PDB file of C-alpha atoms in Angstrom:
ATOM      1  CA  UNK A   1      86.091 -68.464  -3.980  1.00  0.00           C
ATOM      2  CA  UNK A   2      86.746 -68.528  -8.124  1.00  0.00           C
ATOM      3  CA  UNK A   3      87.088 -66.160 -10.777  1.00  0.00           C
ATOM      4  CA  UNK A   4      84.246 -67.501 -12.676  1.00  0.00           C
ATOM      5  CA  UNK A   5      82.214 -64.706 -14.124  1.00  0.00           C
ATOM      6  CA  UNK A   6      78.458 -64.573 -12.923  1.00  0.00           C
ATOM      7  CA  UNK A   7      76.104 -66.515 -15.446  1.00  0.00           C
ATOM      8  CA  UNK A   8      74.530 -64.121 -18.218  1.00  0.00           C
ATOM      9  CA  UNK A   9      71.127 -64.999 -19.917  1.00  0.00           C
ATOM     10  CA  UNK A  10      70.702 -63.861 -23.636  1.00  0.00           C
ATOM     11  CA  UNK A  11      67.904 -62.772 -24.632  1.00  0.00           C
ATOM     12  CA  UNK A  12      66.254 -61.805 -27.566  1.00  0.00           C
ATOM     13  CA  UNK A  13      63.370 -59.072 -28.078  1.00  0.00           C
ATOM     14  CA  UNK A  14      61.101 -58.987 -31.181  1.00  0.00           C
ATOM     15  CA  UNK A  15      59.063 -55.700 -31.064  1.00  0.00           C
ATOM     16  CA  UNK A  16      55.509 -55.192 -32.079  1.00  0.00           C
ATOM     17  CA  UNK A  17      55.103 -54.220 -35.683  1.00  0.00           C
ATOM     18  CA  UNK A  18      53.843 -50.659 -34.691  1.00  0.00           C
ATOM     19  CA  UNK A  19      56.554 -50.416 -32.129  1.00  0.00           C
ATOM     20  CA  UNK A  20      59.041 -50.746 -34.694  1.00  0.00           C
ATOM     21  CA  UNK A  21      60.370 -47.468 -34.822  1.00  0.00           C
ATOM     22  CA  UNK A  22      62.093 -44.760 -32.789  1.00  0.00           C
ATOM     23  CA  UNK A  23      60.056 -43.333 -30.272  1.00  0.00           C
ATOM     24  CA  UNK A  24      59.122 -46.775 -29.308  1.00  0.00           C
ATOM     25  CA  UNK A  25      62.431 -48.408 -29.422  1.00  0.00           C
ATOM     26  CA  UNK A  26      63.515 -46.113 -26.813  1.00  0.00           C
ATOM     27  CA  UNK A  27      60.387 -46.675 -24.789  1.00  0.00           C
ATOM     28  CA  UNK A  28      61.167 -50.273 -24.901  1.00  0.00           C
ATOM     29  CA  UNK A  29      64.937 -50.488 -24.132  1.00  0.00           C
ATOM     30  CA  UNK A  30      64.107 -47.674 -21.033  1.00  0.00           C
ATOM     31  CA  UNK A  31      61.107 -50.450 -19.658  1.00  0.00           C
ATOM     32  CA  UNK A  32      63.887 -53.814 -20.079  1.00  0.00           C
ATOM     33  CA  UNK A  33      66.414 -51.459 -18.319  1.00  0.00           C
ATOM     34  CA  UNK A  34      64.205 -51.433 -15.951  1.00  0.00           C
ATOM     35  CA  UNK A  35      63.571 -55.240 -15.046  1.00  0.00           C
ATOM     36  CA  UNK A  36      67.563 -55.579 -15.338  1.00  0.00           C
ATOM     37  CA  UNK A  37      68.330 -56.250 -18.603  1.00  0.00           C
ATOM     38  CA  UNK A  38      71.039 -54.481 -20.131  1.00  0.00           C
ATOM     39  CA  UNK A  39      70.515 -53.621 -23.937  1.00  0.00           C
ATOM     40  CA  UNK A  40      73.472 -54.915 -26.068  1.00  0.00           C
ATOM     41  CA  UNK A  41      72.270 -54.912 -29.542  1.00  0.00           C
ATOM     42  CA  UNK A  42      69.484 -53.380 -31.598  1.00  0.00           C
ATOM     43  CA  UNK A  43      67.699 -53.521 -35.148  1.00  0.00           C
ATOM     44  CA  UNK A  44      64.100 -52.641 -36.896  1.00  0.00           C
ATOM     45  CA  UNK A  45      62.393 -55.477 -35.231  1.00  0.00           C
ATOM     46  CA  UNK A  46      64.454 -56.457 -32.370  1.00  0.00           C
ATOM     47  CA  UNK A  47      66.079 -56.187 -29.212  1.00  0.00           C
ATOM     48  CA  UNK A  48      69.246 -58.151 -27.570  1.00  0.00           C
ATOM     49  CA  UNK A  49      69.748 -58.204 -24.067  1.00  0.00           C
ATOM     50  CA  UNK A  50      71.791 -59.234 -21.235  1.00  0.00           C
ATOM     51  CA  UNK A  51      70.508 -60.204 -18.124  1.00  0.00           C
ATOM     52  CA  UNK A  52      72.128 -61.654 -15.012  1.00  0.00           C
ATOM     53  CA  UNK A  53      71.221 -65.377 -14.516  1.00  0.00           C
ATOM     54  CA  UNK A  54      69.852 -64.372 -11.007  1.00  0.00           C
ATOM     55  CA  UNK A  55      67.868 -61.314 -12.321  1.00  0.00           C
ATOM     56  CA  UNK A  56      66.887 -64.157 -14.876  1.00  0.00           C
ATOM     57  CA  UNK A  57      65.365 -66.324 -12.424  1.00  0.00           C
ATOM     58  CA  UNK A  58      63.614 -64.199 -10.332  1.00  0.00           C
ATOM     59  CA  UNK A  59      61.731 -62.487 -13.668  1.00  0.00           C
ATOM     60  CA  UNK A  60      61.139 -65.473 -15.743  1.00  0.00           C
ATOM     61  CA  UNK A  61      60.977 -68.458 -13.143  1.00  0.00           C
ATOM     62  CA  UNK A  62      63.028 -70.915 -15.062  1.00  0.00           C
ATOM     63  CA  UNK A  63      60.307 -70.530 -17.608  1.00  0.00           C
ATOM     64  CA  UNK A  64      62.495 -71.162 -20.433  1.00  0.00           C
ATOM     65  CA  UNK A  65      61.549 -74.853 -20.602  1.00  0.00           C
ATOM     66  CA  UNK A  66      58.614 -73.620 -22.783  1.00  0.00           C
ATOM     67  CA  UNK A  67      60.631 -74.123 -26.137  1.00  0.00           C
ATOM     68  CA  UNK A  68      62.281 -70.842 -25.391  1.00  0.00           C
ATOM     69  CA  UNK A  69      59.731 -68.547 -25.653  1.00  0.00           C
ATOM     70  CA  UNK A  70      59.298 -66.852 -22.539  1.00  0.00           C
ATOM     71  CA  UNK A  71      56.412 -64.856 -20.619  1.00  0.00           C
ATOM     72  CA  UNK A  72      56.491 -61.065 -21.819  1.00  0.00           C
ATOM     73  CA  UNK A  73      56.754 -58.917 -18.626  1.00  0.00           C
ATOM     74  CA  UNK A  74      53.446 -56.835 -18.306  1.00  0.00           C
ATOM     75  CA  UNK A  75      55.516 -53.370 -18.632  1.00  0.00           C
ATOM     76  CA  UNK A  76      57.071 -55.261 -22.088  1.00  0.00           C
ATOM     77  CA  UNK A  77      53.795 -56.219 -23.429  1.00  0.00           C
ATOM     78  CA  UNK A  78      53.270 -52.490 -25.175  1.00  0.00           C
ATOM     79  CA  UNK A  79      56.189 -52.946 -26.709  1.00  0.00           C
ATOM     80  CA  UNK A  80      57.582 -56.663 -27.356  1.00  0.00           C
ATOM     81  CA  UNK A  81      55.909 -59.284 -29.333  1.00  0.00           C
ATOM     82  CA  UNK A  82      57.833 -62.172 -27.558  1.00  0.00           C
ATOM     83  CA  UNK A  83      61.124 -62.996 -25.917  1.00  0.00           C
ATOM     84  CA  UNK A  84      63.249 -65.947 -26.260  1.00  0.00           C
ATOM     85  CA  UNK A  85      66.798 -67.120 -24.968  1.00  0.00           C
ATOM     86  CA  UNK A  86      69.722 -66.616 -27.463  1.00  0.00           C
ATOM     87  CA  UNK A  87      71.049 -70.151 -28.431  1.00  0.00           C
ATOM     88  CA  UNK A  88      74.451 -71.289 -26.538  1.00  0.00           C
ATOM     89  CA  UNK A  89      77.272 -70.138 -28.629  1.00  0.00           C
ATOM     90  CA  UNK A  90      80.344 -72.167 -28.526  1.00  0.00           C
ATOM     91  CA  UNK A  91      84.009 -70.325 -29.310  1.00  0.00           C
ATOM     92  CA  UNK A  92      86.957 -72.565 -30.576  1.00  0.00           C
ATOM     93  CA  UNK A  93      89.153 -70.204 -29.532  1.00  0.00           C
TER      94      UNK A  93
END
């Protein structure tokens, strides 16, 4: 058994133009709560997510050999334009 934490995905949202305020932002963050992804950032035109590696896997399929862009979930599509996996950030801490 280790202490190794459990493999997060990061993901990153870009929202239809007409989605791109309030009412629809909510709409949108409620529907990727949904599927397992946990909201952890917001702006005008985006979302960032979190999403269990696991929960990753089962919704995308490893699709993320595509040149990152992945398949928008059909209960996304209203809302988000595309979604893509945040680049590997490396601390030097």
């Amino acid at each position: 058994m280790t202490n190794e934490p459990c493999p997060v995905r990061r993901l990153q949202l870009l929202l239809h133009d007409p989605c791109r305020n309030d009412a629809a932002r909510e709409a949108a963050k409620r529907a990727a709560e949904q599927l397992g992804m946990q909201i952890s950032g917001e702006g005008h035109a985006t979302l960032s997510a979190r999403m269990p590696d696991a929960a990753f896997r089962a919704l995308f399929s490893c699709s993320s050999d595509t040149g990152g862009t992945l398949a928008v979930p059909g209960s996304l599509e209203p809302y988000v334009a595309s979604i893509s996996e945040a680049p590997q950030h490396l601390s030097f801490d």
